[in-house]
Each structure stands twice: as C-alpha cells, then as structure tokens.
Amino acid sequence: MKVGLCGYGPMGRTHAELLARHEDVELVAVADLQNELRQRAREEHGVVTYDSGEALIDARGADVIFVCAPTYMHASLSIRALEAGAHVFSEKPMGLNVAECTAMIKAARRADKMLTVGQVLRFWPEYVFLKNAIDSGSYGPLQSLSMTRVGGVSIGYERWFLDERRGGMQVFDRHIHDTDLTLWLLGLPDAVEAFGFEKDATTEGGLVHTFTRYIYDGLAVSAEGSADLPAGFPFTMSYLAVFEQAAIEYNSRQAPALTLYDGGEPQTPVLPQPLGSIQSGLNIGSAGGYLLEQLYFFDCIRTGRSPEMVTPESARETVRVVRAEIESARRQGRSVAL
C-alpha cells in the first residue's frame, strides 16, 4: 500500500517513522506548507513532497492518506482524499464540530473507502488494561475514575493551536483523549459539567485549563486537561480508577507506569495485547499505541472489514461531547445534557 502523508509536524513525523516499520506499506509522498519540513521529509524518507495536502491528494499517487495537518484541515482533506479513491486515517480530533464529522462519514460511505480516526488511547496497553478490568468485573464494580492530561503550551505553525477557529483549543488537541476514553469505557454520560480558565480565544488558546465532570448514575468520573504549564513541566497523562475491591493507578511519569493495588503488595500487571489475534508480521510485544493503531488500520484495509475499535461514528460522538463541555465551561459550569 502506498501512503501519502499530509502534514509533517511532530505527529506527522511520528507516523512517518512508524510507517517505515511495515513490510507491505510504503510512504511515497509528504505534503507540508513549510519548505524546511518538506526538505526534512525528503532527506529522512526519500519521498516526493508537495506544498499542500490538496496537491498531494490530487496527484493520486497514494492508496492511503494520513491526515496529520492542523485540526481545521482534517475534514476538508479527508473528504478530498476519500473522493479521490483513497482510504483515510485522520488524526484526532475528527473535526471541529459534528457537521464536519458527518460530512466525512458521508464521503466515506459514498466512496466505499475506509475512514478511521487516531483516538490512540483505545490502543494504549495501560488504558486497554483498565477497560478489561471494567468489562470483566475482576475487581468488582467501578466506583470512581479521575483522569489527567496536562502540559505546556502548544503553538504550531502560524500559532494555529492558539486560535479556537483553527485548533479548537486544548480540549480538542489534548483533553479530547480522555473524553474519548470515557465514552469507550463507560458509554455516553447523561450530562457534562465543565469549568476552566480562559484566555483570548484567537491569540492565547481560549480554554487553556479545564475540569470536567461526566455525570453517570452511581459513578464519579472526572478529567483535567491543560496546555498552560510553564516550560520545563513534563507532559503528564494519568488515571486513578477505584473499584470495589482494588485500585489501578497509571502515570506516564512513573516507573512502572501502571500499578494495581488490591490490599496486598502493589503489583505491576502484565499488559494486554490490544490487537488480539491480528497477525502483523512484526514484533509488537512492546509496541506503543501509535504503531498499534496503524497496524489495526492496515489490517482492516487488507481484510475489508470496517474498523470497530474506533469507528467514525464514535469519533463524531466524542467531538459532540467535547462541544458540550465547551458550552458548559462557558456557562460557568452549568450542566449540558447529552
């Protein structure tokens, strides 16, 4: 499969490096507005480069398009690629609003091509461990779940991260992972309540630090997200899940990162294989979520089965809930029903 990559920023470069690990996948083209990044792509991967994602897609030299461009371009590039006959992997968020996501879904159906979204926590072994614990009831029913995803300011080319119209704020870039995880683990909450600290929405990032309560009957679920910490503060993602008979703690800054507490000595559990029985041809025993989501996507294309771990419809639902969180935060924490 020949792959074209739209956007050679940090996430695009991550995907490009991982694409090189597949035996039957070839990165053939990269698009980026910045000349220095196009030159870097040529040097690092020996690919043809384009100065826009539209030009790359219109060249029709790729079977698969990875959309790793800024958020406000996800929908338009994905739809263009689908209409050009390519399968599409779009980085999260799927789009800036439900209407964009719906247009992407309709384009995929018309073209009869694969569309999925990089909600990578569904492939992250430590988060898959948590889902297995909830689904199996091994430690009794879940009682509370708190999640954290905090770090420094994201700026981007021409400061697009700091403009709500183009980036959607950190709730779309960063916190959306925990919203998606919540829906994946527990289903749709009855409502959300959110509050946060807000700066100028066109130049300083808008809601730069948020706290959300996801309202479920009989459960306490919350998440904190930020992009306002000072330089030098390490990016941190974590969760604490409390069950009737145990607690599971994950923190990306700790070693080991995942610990199980069940009343005896703390344990370091064996992590699950998120892909189950999929045969990749690679040694993926210690693979991270970004490689695993690629492997799953390509396997779906090969086998002709629709992605189930991250469906376009589920990614659209995540965007809808994040939109509700923004509405709640701007209404001083008043709940928004879902």
mmCIF file of C-alpha atoms in Angstrom:
data_model
loop_
_atom_site.group_PDB
_atom_site.id
_atom_site.type_symbol
_atom_site.label_atom_id
_atom_site.label_comp_id
_atom_site.label_asym_id
_atom_site.label_seq_id
_atom_site.Cartn_x
_atom_site.Cartn_y
_atom_site.Cartn_z
ATOM 1 C CA MET A 1 0.000 0.000 0.000
ATOM 2 C CA LYS A 2 1.317 3.420 -0.985
ATOM 3 C CA VAL A 3 0.789 6.103 1.663
ATOM 4 C CA GLY A 4 0.660 9.871 1.334
ATOM 5 C CA LEU A 5 1.102 11.946 4.484
ATOM 6 C CA CYS A 6 -0.466 15.402 4.832
ATOM 7 C CA GLY A 7 1.405 17.391 7.492
ATOM 8 C CA TYR A 8 4.984 16.800 8.629
ATOM 9 C CA GLY A 9 4.796 18.337 12.074
ATOM 10 C CA PRO A 10 5.510 16.308 15.238
ATOM 11 C CA MET A 11 2.557 13.935 14.765
ATOM 12 C CA GLY A 12 3.187 13.557 11.037
ATOM 13 C CA ARG A 13 6.830 12.711 11.681
ATOM 14 C CA THR A 14 5.790 10.155 14.306
ATOM 15 C CA HIS A 15 3.513 8.409 11.816
ATOM 16 C CA ALA A 16 6.138 8.586 9.053
ATOM 17 C CA GLU A 17 8.738 6.884 11.234
ATOM 18 C CA LEU A 18 6.315 4.118 12.209
ATOM 19 C CA LEU A 19 5.109 3.577 8.640
ATOM 20 C CA ALA A 20 8.651 2.532 7.761
ATOM 21 C CA ARG A 21 8.279 -0.496 10.050
ATOM 22 C CA HIS A 22 5.586 -2.179 7.943
ATOM 23 C CA GLU A 23 6.647 -4.773 5.387
ATOM 24 C CA ASP A 24 3.978 -4.072 2.768
ATOM 25 C CA VAL A 25 3.439 -0.341 3.292
ATOM 26 C CA GLU A 26 5.449 2.397 1.583
ATOM 27 C CA LEU A 27 5.425 6.098 2.379
ATOM 28 C CA VAL A 28 5.627 7.692 -1.071
ATOM 29 C CA ALA A 29 4.716 11.362 -0.562
ATOM 30 C CA VAL A 30 4.595 14.061 2.109
ATOM 31 C CA ALA A 31 2.864 17.437 1.987
ATOM 32 C CA ASP A 32 3.622 20.426 4.182
ATOM 33 C CA LEU A 33 3.317 24.193 3.801
ATOM 34 C CA GLN A 34 6.789 24.742 5.268
ATOM 35 C CA ASN A 35 9.712 24.324 2.883
ATOM 36 C CA GLU A 36 12.099 23.273 5.656
ATOM 37 C CA LEU A 37 9.774 20.426 6.661
ATOM 38 C CA ARG A 38 9.401 19.289 3.053
ATOM 39 C CA GLN A 39 13.189 19.206 2.763
ATOM 40 C CA ARG A 40 13.414 17.261 6.012
ATOM 41 C CA ALA A 41 10.892 14.707 4.712
ATOM 42 C CA ARG A 42 12.903 14.227 1.517
ATOM 43 C CA GLU A 43 16.104 13.728 3.494
ATOM 44 C CA GLU A 44 14.597 11.393 6.075
ATOM 45 C CA HIS A 45 12.359 9.252 3.836
ATOM 46 C CA GLY A 46 13.337 9.928 0.220
ATOM 47 C CA VAL A 47 9.766 10.822 -0.728
ATOM 48 C CA VAL A 48 8.161 13.163 -3.225
ATOM 49 C CA THR A 49 6.928 16.309 -1.481
ATOM 50 C CA TYR A 50 4.121 18.781 -2.116
ATOM 51 C CA ASP A 51 3.441 22.232 -0.702
ATOM 52 C CA SER A 52 -0.182 21.385 0.134
ATOM 53 C CA GLY A 53 -2.240 18.379 1.105
ATOM 54 C CA GLU A 54 -4.625 19.154 -1.735
ATOM 55 C CA ALA A 55 -1.820 18.865 -4.298
ATOM 56 C CA LEU A 56 -0.660 15.548 -2.840
ATOM 57 C CA ILE A 57 -4.169 14.107 -2.935
ATOM 58 C CA ASP A 58 -4.886 15.398 -6.440
ATOM 59 C CA ALA A 59 -1.716 13.677 -7.726
ATOM 60 C CA ARG A 60 -3.475 10.361 -6.973
ATOM 61 C CA GLY A 61 -0.257 8.533 -6.240
ATOM 62 C CA ALA A 62 -1.349 7.062 -2.884
ATOM 63 C CA ASP A 63 -3.760 4.298 -1.884
ATOM 64 C CA VAL A 64 -3.947 5.631 1.683
ATOM 65 C CA ILE A 65 -3.845 9.184 3.024
ATOM 66 C CA PHE A 66 -2.793 10.039 6.583
ATOM 67 C CA VAL A 67 -4.172 13.450 7.577
ATOM 68 C CA CYS A 68 -1.845 14.934 10.190
ATOM 69 C CA ALA A 69 -2.391 18.567 9.225
ATOM 70 C CA PRO A 70 -3.773 21.220 11.623
ATOM 71 C CA THR A 71 -7.216 20.457 13.030
ATOM 72 C CA TYR A 72 -9.170 22.885 10.853
ATOM 73 C CA MET A 73 -7.982 20.983 7.741
ATOM 74 C CA HIS A 74 -8.935 17.473 8.886
ATOM 75 C CA ALA A 75 -12.408 17.412 7.361
ATOM 76 C CA SER A 76 -11.620 19.052 4.030
ATOM 77 C CA LEU A 77 -8.501 16.963 3.368
ATOM 78 C CA SER A 78 -10.168 13.730 4.456
ATOM 79 C CA ILE A 79 -13.177 14.317 2.212
ATOM 80 C CA ARG A 80 -10.943 15.243 -0.729
ATOM 81 C CA ALA A 81 -8.879 12.083 -0.218
ATOM 82 C CA LEU A 82 -11.933 9.841 0.051
ATOM 83 C CA GLU A 83 -13.405 11.344 -3.085
ATOM 84 C CA ALA A 84 -10.069 10.696 -4.828
ATOM 85 C CA GLY A 85 -10.419 6.994 -4.018
ATOM 86 C CA ALA A 86 -8.045 6.703 -1.046
ATOM 87 C CA HIS A 87 -8.566 5.180 2.378
ATOM 88 C CA VAL A 88 -8.121 7.771 5.143
ATOM 89 C CA PHE A 89 -6.560 7.801 8.577
ATOM 90 C CA SER A 90 -7.266 11.188 10.170
ATOM 91 C CA GLU A 91 -5.530 12.292 13.312
ATOM 92 C CA LYS A 92 -7.774 13.395 16.142
ATOM 93 C CA PRO A 93 -9.896 15.343 16.515
ATOM 94 C CA MET A 94 -12.006 14.062 13.669
ATOM 95 C CA GLY A 95 -13.275 17.589 13.041
ATOM 96 C CA LEU A 96 -14.076 20.828 14.807
ATOM 97 C CA ASN A 97 -17.803 20.093 15.020
ATOM 98 C CA VAL A 98 -20.380 17.397 14.402
ATOM 99 C CA ALA A 99 -21.272 18.732 10.949
ATOM 100 C CA GLU A 100 -17.694 18.292 9.717
ATOM 101 C CA CYS A 101 -17.582 14.766 11.098
ATOM 102 C CA THR A 102 -20.885 13.864 9.466
ATOM 103 C CA ALA A 103 -19.642 15.139 6.108
ATOM 104 C CA MET A 104 -16.570 12.916 6.447
ATOM 105 C CA ILE A 105 -18.705 9.869 7.236
ATOM 106 C CA LYS A 106 -20.958 10.505 4.248
ATOM 107 C CA ALA A 107 -17.938 10.905 1.952
ATOM 108 C CA ALA A 108 -16.502 7.575 3.142
ATOM 109 C CA ARG A 109 -19.808 5.822 2.501
ATOM 110 C CA ARG A 110 -20.154 7.312 -0.995
ATOM 111 C CA ALA A 111 -16.597 6.327 -1.889
ATOM 112 C CA ASP A 112 -16.824 2.931 -0.167
ATOM 113 C CA LYS A 113 -13.441 3.586 1.435
ATOM 114 C CA MET A 114 -12.052 3.104 4.929
ATOM 115 C CA LEU A 115 -12.109 6.025 7.361
ATOM 116 C CA THR A 116 -10.802 5.969 10.911
ATOM 117 C CA VAL A 117 -9.547 8.476 13.477
ATOM 118 C CA GLY A 118 -6.468 8.479 15.701
ATOM 119 C CA GLN A 119 -8.114 8.183 19.110
ATOM 120 C CA VAL A 120 -4.997 6.364 20.207
ATOM 121 C CA LEU A 121 -5.852 5.614 23.850
ATOM 122 C CA ARG A 122 -8.053 2.768 22.639
ATOM 123 C CA PHE A 123 -4.780 1.086 21.577
ATOM 124 C CA TRP A 124 -2.699 2.120 24.606
ATOM 125 C CA PRO A 125 -1.993 -1.028 26.645
ATOM 126 C CA GLU A 126 -2.417 0.669 30.037
ATOM 127 C CA TYR A 127 -5.823 2.006 29.039
ATOM 128 C CA VAL A 128 -6.832 -1.311 27.474
ATOM 129 C CA PHE A 129 -5.966 -2.925 30.832
ATOM 130 C CA LEU A 130 -8.414 -0.545 32.505
ATOM 131 C CA LYS A 131 -11.174 -1.352 30.012
ATOM 132 C CA ASN A 132 -10.645 -5.074 30.529
ATOM 133 C CA ALA A 133 -10.881 -4.584 34.295
ATOM 134 C CA ILE A 134 -14.154 -2.701 33.965
ATOM 135 C CA ASP A 135 -15.695 -5.087 31.448
ATOM 136 C CA SER A 136 -14.696 -8.254 33.305
ATOM 137 C CA GLY A 137 -15.666 -7.065 36.786
ATOM 138 C CA SER A 138 -12.489 -8.706 38.111
ATOM 139 C CA TYR A 139 -12.190 -6.194 40.956
ATOM 140 C CA GLY A 140 -15.881 -5.555 41.469
ATOM 141 C CA PRO A 141 -17.776 -2.609 40.018
ATOM 142 C CA LEU A 142 -16.015 0.637 39.192
ATOM 143 C CA GLN A 143 -16.751 3.384 41.706
ATOM 144 C CA SER A 144 -14.687 6.363 40.542
ATOM 145 C CA LEU A 145 -12.334 7.361 37.735
ATOM 146 C CA SER A 146 -10.209 10.505 37.570
ATOM 147 C CA MET A 147 -8.005 11.331 34.583
ATOM 148 C CA THR A 148 -5.308 13.934 33.950
ATOM 149 C CA ARG A 149 -3.670 15.163 30.727
ATOM 150 C CA VAL A 150 -1.607 18.296 31.313
ATOM 151 C CA GLY A 151 1.407 20.011 29.817
ATOM 152 C CA GLY A 152 2.880 23.109 28.279
ATOM 153 C CA VAL A 153 1.591 25.437 25.609
ATOM 154 C CA SER A 154 1.144 24.140 22.052
ATOM 155 C CA ILE A 155 1.698 26.866 19.448
ATOM 156 C CA GLY A 156 2.105 25.367 15.954
ATOM 157 C CA TYR A 157 2.718 26.900 12.536
ATOM 158 C CA GLU A 158 1.384 30.454 12.418
ATOM 159 C CA ARG A 159 0.171 29.911 16.009
ATOM 160 C CA TRP A 160 -2.797 27.835 14.865
ATOM 161 C CA PHE A 161 -3.106 25.977 18.168
ATOM 162 C CA LEU A 162 -3.850 29.277 19.923
ATOM 163 C CA ASP A 163 -6.749 30.204 17.621
ATOM 164 C CA GLU A 164 -10.005 28.488 18.559
ATOM 165 C CA ARG A 165 -11.310 28.727 14.990
ATOM 166 C CA ARG A 166 -8.381 26.667 13.704
ATOM 167 C CA GLY A 167 -7.386 24.467 16.639
ATOM 168 C CA GLY A 168 -10.485 24.204 18.775
ATOM 169 C CA MET A 169 -8.430 24.856 21.959
ATOM 170 C CA GLN A 170 -6.615 22.301 24.120
ATOM 171 C CA VAL A 171 -9.869 20.479 24.805
ATOM 172 C CA PHE A 172 -9.739 19.335 21.168
ATOM 173 C CA ASP A 173 -5.995 18.826 20.942
ATOM 174 C CA ARG A 174 -5.274 17.245 24.311
ATOM 175 C CA HIS A 175 -8.216 16.692 26.638
ATOM 176 C CA ILE A 176 -10.280 15.029 23.884
ATOM 177 C CA HIS A 177 -8.336 11.813 24.504
ATOM 178 C CA ASP A 178 -9.851 11.463 27.967
ATOM 179 C CA THR A 179 -13.321 12.340 26.733
ATOM 180 C CA ASP A 180 -12.983 9.616 24.112
ATOM 181 C CA LEU A 181 -11.683 7.186 26.725
ATOM 182 C CA THR A 182 -14.665 7.919 28.966
ATOM 183 C CA LEU A 183 -17.144 7.131 26.192
ATOM 184 C CA TRP A 184 -15.220 3.986 25.229
ATOM 185 C CA LEU A 185 -15.099 2.721 28.808
ATOM 186 C CA LEU A 186 -18.482 3.739 30.130
ATOM 187 C CA GLY A 187 -20.736 4.807 27.286
ATOM 188 C CA LEU A 188 -22.431 8.162 26.918
ATOM 189 C CA PRO A 189 -22.909 10.094 30.183
ATOM 190 C CA ASP A 190 -26.227 11.734 31.000
ATOM 191 C CA ALA A 191 -24.623 15.185 31.008
ATOM 192 C CA VAL A 192 -21.348 17.044 31.453
ATOM 193 C CA GLU A 193 -20.337 19.839 33.784
ATOM 194 C CA ALA A 194 -17.135 21.731 32.998
ATOM 195 C CA PHE A 195 -15.253 24.795 34.104
ATOM 196 C CA GLY A 196 -11.859 26.228 33.330
ATOM 197 C CA PHE A 197 -9.508 29.150 32.941
ATOM 198 C CA GLU A 198 -9.910 31.017 29.674
ATOM 199 C CA LYS A 199 -7.634 33.408 27.801
ATOM 200 C CA ASP A 200 -8.191 35.194 24.493
ATOM 201 C CA ALA A 201 -9.701 32.617 22.141
ATOM 202 C CA THR A 202 -7.982 33.889 18.981
ATOM 203 C CA THR A 203 -4.440 34.549 20.192
ATOM 204 C CA GLU A 204 -3.864 32.775 23.552
ATOM 205 C CA GLY A 205 -5.625 29.427 23.341
ATOM 206 C CA GLY A 206 -9.057 30.098 24.814
ATOM 207 C CA LEU A 207 -9.858 27.469 27.457
ATOM 208 C CA VAL A 208 -6.298 26.551 28.421
ATOM 209 C CA HIS A 209 -7.101 24.591 31.604
ATOM 210 C CA THR A 210 -10.331 22.668 32.104
ATOM 211 C CA PHE A 211 -12.005 20.318 34.545
ATOM 212 C CA THR A 212 -14.946 18.146 33.501
ATOM 213 C CA ARG A 213 -17.373 16.023 35.447
ATOM 214 C CA TYR A 214 -19.044 13.300 33.405
ATOM 215 C CA ILE A 215 -22.395 12.576 35.020
ATOM 216 C CA TYR A 216 -23.319 8.907 35.343
ATOM 217 C CA ASP A 217 -25.726 7.283 37.754
ATOM 218 C CA GLY A 218 -23.710 5.837 40.640
ATOM 219 C CA LEU A 219 -20.251 6.753 39.295
ATOM 220 C CA ALA A 220 -17.823 9.605 39.983
ATOM 221 C CA VAL A 221 -15.911 10.411 36.770
ATOM 222 C CA SER A 222 -13.777 13.482 36.062
ATOM 223 C CA ALA A 223 -10.934 14.693 33.845
ATOM 224 C CA GLU A 224 -8.455 17.577 33.909
ATOM 225 C CA GLY A 225 -6.819 18.891 30.754
ATOM 226 C CA SER A 226 -4.387 21.728 30.184
ATOM 227 C CA ALA A 227 -1.949 23.400 27.832
ATOM 228 C CA ASP A 228 -0.816 26.193 30.127
ATOM 229 C CA LEU A 229 2.015 24.842 32.243
ATOM 230 C CA PRO A 230 5.413 26.581 32.226
ATOM 231 C CA ALA A 231 8.366 25.439 30.140
ATOM 232 C CA GLY A 232 10.136 22.557 31.828
ATOM 233 C CA PHE A 233 6.992 20.954 33.247
ATOM 234 C CA PRO A 234 6.849 17.451 31.731
ATOM 235 C CA PHE A 235 3.765 16.372 29.840
ATOM 236 C CA THR A 236 1.760 14.064 32.097
ATOM 237 C CA MET A 237 -1.086 11.668 31.431
ATOM 238 C CA SER A 238 -2.560 9.600 34.228
ATOM 239 C CA TYR A 239 -5.633 7.990 35.698
ATOM 240 C CA LEU A 240 -6.790 6.592 39.043
ATOM 241 C CA ALA A 241 -9.579 4.027 38.883
ATOM 242 C CA VAL A 242 -11.133 2.864 42.151
ATOM 243 C CA PHE A 243 -13.097 -0.375 42.176
ATOM 244 C CA GLU A 244 -14.967 -2.062 44.990
ATOM 245 C CA GLN A 245 -12.018 -4.418 45.637
ATOM 246 C CA ALA A 246 -8.962 -2.691 44.143
ATOM 247 C CA ALA A 247 -7.478 0.461 42.624
ATOM 248 C CA ILE A 248 -5.489 0.892 39.415
ATOM 249 C CA GLU A 249 -3.112 3.814 39.010
ATOM 250 C CA TYR A 250 -1.407 4.858 35.783
ATOM 251 C CA ASN A 251 1.042 7.733 35.490
ATOM 252 C CA SER A 252 3.243 8.269 32.440
ATOM 253 C CA ARG A 253 5.968 9.830 34.601
ATOM 254 C CA GLN A 254 6.332 6.868 36.947
ATOM 255 C CA ALA A 255 8.247 3.618 36.576
ATOM 256 C CA PRO A 256 6.468 1.287 36.496
ATOM 257 C CA ALA A 257 3.735 3.394 34.948
ATOM 258 C CA LEU A 258 0.862 1.062 35.929
ATOM 259 C CA THR A 259 0.269 -0.279 39.432
ATOM 260 C CA LEU A 260 -2.513 -2.441 40.806
ATOM 261 C CA TYR A 261 -3.468 -2.145 44.488
ATOM 262 C CA ASP A 262 -5.720 -4.928 45.801
ATOM 263 C CA GLY A 263 -4.959 -4.893 49.527
ATOM 264 C CA GLY A 264 -1.663 -6.805 49.392
ATOM 265 C CA GLU A 265 1.670 -5.809 47.924
ATOM 266 C CA PRO A 266 1.375 -3.392 44.984
ATOM 267 C CA GLN A 267 1.536 -5.267 41.697
ATOM 268 C CA THR A 268 2.807 -4.459 38.203
ATOM 269 C CA PRO A 269 0.309 -6.245 35.927
ATOM 270 C CA VAL A 270 1.161 -7.851 32.606
ATOM 271 C CA LEU A 271 -0.241 -5.558 29.941
ATOM 272 C CA PRO A 272 -2.705 -6.884 27.367
ATOM 273 C CA GLN A 273 -2.183 -7.104 23.616
ATOM 274 C CA PRO A 274 -4.732 -4.615 22.250
ATOM 275 C CA LEU A 275 -4.808 -6.161 18.769
ATOM 276 C CA GLY A 276 -5.746 -9.631 19.945
ATOM 277 C CA SER A 277 -5.204 -12.207 17.212
ATOM 278 C CA ILE A 278 -4.189 -9.854 14.391
ATOM 279 C CA GLN A 279 -1.050 -11.131 12.672
ATOM 280 C CA SER A 280 1.169 -8.210 11.717
ATOM 281 C CA GLY A 281 4.461 -9.807 10.753
ATOM 282 C CA LEU A 282 6.175 -7.516 13.228
ATOM 283 C CA ASN A 283 7.426 -7.950 16.763
ATOM 284 C CA ILE A 284 4.797 -5.885 18.563
ATOM 285 C CA GLY A 285 5.205 -7.216 22.082
ATOM 286 C CA SER A 286 6.333 -3.795 23.309
ATOM 287 C CA ALA A 287 4.687 -1.666 20.596
ATOM 288 C CA GLY A 288 3.086 1.602 21.614
ATOM 289 C CA GLY A 289 -0.379 2.808 20.773
ATOM 290 C CA TYR A 290 0.597 4.778 17.657
ATOM 291 C CA LEU A 291 2.048 1.722 15.924
ATOM 292 C CA LEU A 292 -0.808 -0.474 17.080
ATOM 293 C CA GLU A 293 -3.456 1.832 15.630
ATOM 294 C CA GLN A 294 -1.581 1.806 12.303
ATOM 295 C CA LEU A 295 -1.401 -1.988 12.316
ATOM 296 C CA TYR A 296 -5.111 -2.240 13.011
ATOM 297 C CA PHE A 297 -5.997 0.252 10.268
ATOM 298 C CA PHE A 298 -3.948 -1.545 7.624
ATOM 299 C CA ASP A 299 -5.344 -4.902 8.705
ATOM 300 C CA CYS A 300 -8.868 -3.561 8.229
ATOM 301 C CA ILE A 301 -7.970 -2.434 4.707
ATOM 302 C CA ARG A 302 -6.429 -5.810 3.837
ATOM 303 C CA THR A 303 -9.357 -7.814 5.183
ATOM 304 C CA GLY A 304 -12.073 -5.431 4.015
ATOM 305 C CA ARG A 305 -13.682 -5.168 7.454
ATOM 306 C CA SER A 306 -14.794 -1.861 8.902
ATOM 307 C CA PRO A 307 -12.805 -0.548 11.884
ATOM 308 C CA GLU A 308 -14.556 -1.417 15.133
ATOM 309 C CA MET A 309 -12.081 -0.176 17.745
ATOM 310 C CA VAL A 310 -12.504 3.407 16.526
ATOM 311 C CA THR A 311 -15.486 3.896 14.264
ATOM 312 C CA PRO A 312 -16.062 7.254 12.566
ATOM 313 C CA GLU A 313 -19.388 7.431 14.384
ATOM 314 C CA SER A 314 -17.713 7.013 17.781
ATOM 315 C CA ALA A 315 -15.161 9.706 16.919
ATOM 316 C CA ARG A 316 -18.017 12.030 15.944
ATOM 317 C CA GLU A 317 -19.722 11.334 19.270
ATOM 318 C CA THR A 318 -16.520 12.295 21.077
ATOM 319 C CA VAL A 319 -16.488 15.612 19.226
ATOM 320 C CA ARG A 320 -20.136 16.179 20.215
ATOM 321 C CA VAL A 321 -19.357 15.636 23.896
ATOM 322 C CA VAL A 322 -16.314 17.930 23.791
ATOM 323 C CA ARG A 323 -18.523 20.614 22.245
ATOM 324 C CA ALA A 324 -20.924 20.159 25.165
ATOM 325 C CA GLU A 325 -18.020 20.557 27.617
ATOM 326 C CA ILE A 326 -17.047 23.853 25.996
ATOM 327 C CA GLU A 327 -20.649 25.045 26.242
ATOM 328 C CA SER A 328 -20.790 24.069 29.908
ATOM 329 C CA ALA A 329 -17.488 25.775 30.746
ATOM 330 C CA ARG A 330 -18.648 28.986 29.092
ATOM 331 C CA ARG A 331 -21.900 28.817 31.053
ATOM 332 C CA GLN A 332 -19.957 28.803 34.352
ATOM 333 C CA GLY A 333 -20.190 25.043 34.847
ATOM 334 C CA ARG A 334 -23.906 24.618 34.227
ATOM 335 C CA SER A 335 -24.610 21.073 33.141
ATOM 336 C CA VAL A 336 -25.288 20.278 29.485
ATOM 337 C CA ALA A 337 -27.469 17.253 28.841
ATOM 338 C CA LEU A 338 -26.394 14.715 26.246
#
